């Protein structure tokens, strides 16, 4: 994507801004046109967004901090939510998960108070990913479940796919690989129905990784091979190279396991 959200991070999570363009699974965190609001907050938000898209996360964070202050001065609470959300994404991208959590929590509280269900659902998913990176798996699972229910209430299939995938990642991180696979297979079915080949390819890799973690290398290779086909269809050379490495690792691990069985 050159879309907003966590896709730019070396992370297997999906965000509700990636199923529409999907891949910020294309609704983006702002939910409106960047220039639709007047004043300093809107201008700073646009600057922060541009830096974020360019991968300049420190510069993005600085602009977005200024944007949320400007929105506060303007008494524009919805603008503050958007600035705080994007700021949390920039902090997450820099690996500052503690501040990403604090900022996302502040944005979430505001979004709930403003009765903004779409932003609330997105923020819950993002917060869950940040909790997972802090190894706070129970909290991650709780808020991802809330995000999933919120997206279901909104009848937002892109959001449901993202939430199921990210919930699976939280379960996998906790060590519950079977349940992780169950969640991500649900996500995969919906992505296939939507014809979202990019998201489908991401989930195929995640399921393959879970089977690899279980030591079920034949099943891992099955999903990796499907991901390889998808990567080639999409012209995703980076993804193709990555999955070829995964296939080699799974084949090697399977051979070693088989050889060990005969010792």
Coordinates of C-alpha atoms in Angstrom, one line a residue:
X1 CA 0.0 0.0 0.0
X2 CA 1.1 3.4 -0.1
X3 CA -1.8 3.9 2.1
X4 CA -1.9 4.9 5.6
X5 CA -1.6 2.7 8.6
X6 CA 0.4 -0.2 9.8
X7 CA 1.1 -1.8 6.5
X8 CA 4.4 0.1 6.3
X9 CA 5.6 -1.6 9.4
X10 CA 7.5 -4.9 9.3
X11 CA 4.5 -6.5 10.9
X12 CA 2.0 -9.2 9.9
X13 CA -1.0 -7.2 11.2
X14 CA -3.6 -5.7 8.9
X15 CA -5.3 -2.4 9.4
X16 CA -8.8 -1.4 8.4
X17 CA -7.3 0.9 5.9
X18 CA -6.1 -2.6 3.6
X19 CA -9.3 -4.3 2.3
X20 CA -10.7 -1.4 0.4
X21 CA -7.8 -0.3 -1.7
X22 CA -7.8 -2.4 0.8
X23 CA -4.6 -2.4 2.5
X24 CA -5.2 0.1 5.1
X25 CA -7.6 -2.9 5.1
X26 CA -9.4 2.8 2.1
X27 CA -10.9 4.5 4.4
X28 CA -8.1 6.0 6.1
X29 CA -7.8 7.1 9.7
X30 CA -9.0 10.5 8.9
X31 CA -12.3 9.4 7.4
X32 CA -12.5 12.6 5.4
X33 CA -10.7 14.8 2.9
X34 CA -7.5 16.2 4.4
X35 CA -8.4 19.6 3.3
X36 CA -12.0 19.5 4.4
X37 CA -11.3 21.3 7.7
X38 CA -10.1 24.8 8.0
X39 CA -7.3 26.0 10.3
X40 CA -3.9 25.1 11.5
X41 CA -4.9 21.7 12.7
X42 CA -5.9 20.5 9.3
X43 CA -2.8 21.8 7.6
X44 CA -0.5 20.2 10.2
X45 CA -2.5 16.9 9.9
X46 CA -1.9 17.0 6.2
X47 CA 1.9 17.6 6.7
X48 CA 2.0 14.8 9.3
X49 CA 0.3 12.4 6.9
X50 CA 2.7 13.3 4.1
X51 CA 5.7 12.6 6.3
X52 CA 4.1 9.3 7.4
X53 CA 3.5 8.2 3.8
X54 CA 7.2 9.0 3.1
X55 CA 8.3 6.8 6.0
X56 CA 9.6 9.9 7.9
X57 CA 8.0 8.9 11.1
X58 CA 9.8 11.2 13.5
X59 CA 8.9 14.2 11.4
X60 CA 5.3 12.9 11.1
X61 CA 5.1 12.6 14.9
X62 CA 6.3 16.2 15.4
X63 CA 3.7 17.5 12.9
X64 CA 1.0 15.4 14.4
X65 CA 1.7 16.5 18.0
X66 CA 1.4 20.1 16.8
X67 CA -1.8 19.2 14.9
X68 CA -3.5 17.8 18.0
X69 CA -2.5 20.9 20.0
X70 CA -3.9 23.1 17.2
X71 CA -7.1 21.2 17.2
X72 CA -7.4 21.5 20.9
X73 CA -7.0 25.2 20.6
X74 CA -9.7 25.2 17.9
X75 CA -12.0 23.1 20.2
X76 CA -12.2 20.5 17.4
X77 CA -12.4 17.2 19.2
X78 CA -12.9 15.1 16.1
X79 CA -9.7 16.7 14.6
X80 CA -7.9 15.8 17.9
X81 CA -9.0 12.1 17.5
X82 CA -7.6 12.0 14.0
X83 CA -4.4 13.6 14.9
X84 CA -3.9 11.4 18.0
X85 CA -4.7 8.3 16.0
X86 CA -2.2 9.1 13.3
X87 CA 0.4 10.2 15.9
X88 CA 0.0 6.8 17.6
X89 CA 0.6 5.1 14.2
X90 CA 3.8 7.1 13.8
X91 CA 5.0 6.2 17.3
X92 CA 4.1 2.5 16.6
X93 CA 6.1 2.7 13.3
X94 CA 9.1 3.9 15.3
X95 CA 8.8 1.0 17.8
X96 CA 7.7 3.3 20.6
X97 CA 4.9 1.0 21.7
X98 CA 4.5 2.5 25.2
X99 CA 3.7 5.9 23.8
X100 CA 1.7 4.5 21.0
X101 CA -0.5 2.8 23.6
X102 CA -0.9 6.0 25.7
X103 CA -1.8 8.0 22.6
X104 CA -4.2 5.5 21.2
X105 CA -6.0 5.2 24.6
X106 CA -6.4 9.0 24.6
X107 CA -7.8 8.9 21.0
X108 CA -10.1 6.0 21.8
X109 CA -11.6 7.8 24.8
X110 CA -12.3 10.8 22.7
X111 CA -13.7 8.7 19.8
X112 CA -16.1 6.9 22.2
X113 CA -17.2 10.2 23.8
X114 CA -18.0 11.5 20.3
X115 CA -19.9 8.4 19.3
X116 CA -17.6 7.7 16.3
X117 CA -18.0 3.9 15.8
X118 CA -15.7 3.6 12.8
X119 CA -12.8 5.4 14.4
X120 CA -13.5 3.5 17.6
X121 CA -13.2 0.1 15.9
X122 CA -10.0 1.1 14.1
X123 CA -8.4 2.4 17.2
X124 CA -9.3 -0.7 19.1
X125 CA -7.5 -2.8 16.5
X126 CA -4.5 -0.5 16.5
X127 CA -4.3 -0.6 20.3
X128 CA -4.4 -4.4 20.2
X129 CA -1.5 -4.5 17.9
X130 CA 0.5 -2.2 20.1
X131 CA -0.4 -4.3 23.2
X132 CA 0.8 -7.4 21.4
X133 CA 4.2 -5.7 20.8
X134 CA 4.4 -5.0 24.5
X135 CA 3.9 -8.7 25.2
X136 CA 0.6 -7.8 26.8
X137 CA -1.3 -10.6 25.1
X138 CA -4.4 -10.8 27.2
X139 CA -5.1 -7.1 26.7
X140 CA -4.3 -7.4 23.0
X141 CA -6.9 -10.3 22.7
X142 CA -9.5 -8.3 24.7
X143 CA -9.4 -5.2 22.5
X144 CA -9.1 -7.1 19.3
X145 CA -12.3 -9.0 20.2
X146 CA -13.9 -5.6 20.8
X147 CA -12.6 -4.4 17.5
X148 CA -14.0 -7.5 15.8
X149 CA -17.4 -7.0 17.3
X150 CA -17.5 -3.3 16.4
X151 CA -16.7 -4.0 12.8
X152 CA -19.3 -6.7 12.7
X153 CA -21.9 -4.3 14.0
X154 CA -20.8 -1.8 11.3
X155 CA -21.1 -4.6 8.7
X156 CA -17.6 -3.7 7.6
X157 CA -16.1 -6.8 6.0
X158 CA -12.7 -5.2 5.5
X159 CA -12.5 -4.3 9.2
X160 CA -13.7 -7.8 10.2
X161 CA -10.9 -9.4 8.1
X162 CA -8.3 -7.1 9.7
X163 CA -9.7 -7.8 13.2
X164 CA -9.7 -11.6 12.7
X165 CA -6.2 -11.6 11.4
X166 CA -4.9 -9.4 14.2
X167 CA -6.7 -11.5 16.8
X168 CA -5.0 -14.5 15.3
X169 CA -1.7 -12.8 15.7
X170 CA -2.4 -12.1 19.3
X171 CA -3.3 -15.7 20.0
X172 CA -0.2 -16.9 18.1
X173 CA 2.0 -14.6 20.2
X174 CA 0.4 -16.0 23.3
X175 CA 1.2 -19.5 22.1
X176 CA -2.3 -20.6 21.2
X177 CA -1.5 -21.5 17.6
X178 CA -4.6 -23.6 16.9
X179 CA -6.9 -20.8 17.8
X180 CA -4.7 -18.4 15.8
X181 CA -5.2 -20.5 12.7
X182 CA -8.9 -20.7 13.3
X183 CA -9.2 -16.9 13.4
X184 CA -7.1 -16.4 10.3
X185 CA -8.9 -19.1 8.3
X186 CA -12.1 -17.2 8.9
X187 CA -10.4 -14.0 7.7
X188 CA -9.1 -15.8 4.7
X189 CA -12.5 -17.0 3.6
X190 CA -13.9 -13.4 3.8
X191 CA -10.9 -12.0 1.9
X192 CA -11.4 -14.6 -0.8
X193 CA -15.1 -13.7 -1.1
X194 CA -14.2 -10.0 -1.4
X195 CA -11.7 -10.8 -4.1
X196 CA -9.0 -9.0 -2.2
X197 CA -5.9 -10.9 -3.4
X198 CA -3.4 -8.7 -1.5
X199 CA -5.0 -9.3 1.9
X200 CA -5.5 -12.9 1.0
X201 CA -1.8 -13.3 0.4
X202 CA -0.9 -11.7 3.7
X203 CA -3.2 -14.0 5.6
X204 CA -1.9 -17.1 3.7
X205 CA 1.6 -16.3 5.0
X206 CA 0.4 -15.8 8.6
X207 CA -1.4 -19.2 8.6
X208 CA 1.7 -20.8 7.1
X209 CA 3.7 -19.3 9.9
X210 CA 1.4 -20.7 12.5
X211 CA 1.6 -24.2 11.1
X212 CA 5.4 -23.8 11.0
X213 CA 5.3 -22.9 14.7
X214 CA 3.3 -26.1 15.3
X215 CA 5.9 -28.2 13.5
X216 CA 3.4 -29.1 10.8
X217 CA 5.7 -28.3 8.0
X218 CA 3.7 -29.9 5.1
X219 CA 0.7 -27.7 6.0
X220 CA 3.0 -24.7 6.3
X221 CA 4.3 -25.3 2.9
X222 CA 0.8 -25.7 1.4
X223 CA 0.0 -22.1 2.6
X224 CA 3.3 -20.7 1.6
X225 CA 2.9 -22.1 -1.9
X226 CA -0.5 -20.4 -2.2
X227 CA 1.1 -17.2 -1.0
X228 CA 3.9 -17.6 -3.6
X229 CA 1.3 -17.8 -6.4
X230 CA -0.5 -14.7 -5.1
X231 CA 2.7 -12.8 -4.8
X232 CA 3.6 -13.6 -8.4
X233 CA 0.1 -12.6 -9.6
X234 CA 0.5 -9.3 -7.7
X235 CA 4.0 -8.6 -9.0
X236 CA 5.1 -8.5 -5.4
X237 CA 8.8 -9.3 -5.8
X238 CA 9.7 -8.6 -2.2
X239 CA 6.9 -10.9 -1.0
X240 CA 7.9 -13.6 -3.5
X241 CA 11.5 -13.5 -2.2
X242 CA 10.3 -13.7 1.4
X243 CA 8.0 -16.6 0.9
X244 CA 10.6 -18.5 -1.1
X245 CA 12.8 -18.3 2.0
X246 CA 9.9 -19.5 4.2
X247 CA 9.4 -22.4 1.8
X248 CA 13.0 -23.4 2.0
X249 CA 13.0 -23.2 5.8
X250 CA 9.9 -25.3 6.0
X251 CA 11.2 -27.9 3.6
X252 CA 14.5 -28.1 5.6
X253 CA 12.8 -28.3 8.9
X254 CA 10.5 -31.0 7.6
X255 CA 13.4 -33.0 6.2
X256 CA 15.2 -32.8 9.6
X257 CA 12.1 -33.8 11.5
X258 CA 11.7 -36.8 9.1
X259 CA 15.3 -37.8 9.4
X260 CA 15.0 -37.6 13.2
X261 CA 12.1 -40.0 13.1
X262 CA 14.3 -42.6 11.5
X263 CA 17.2 -42.4 13.9

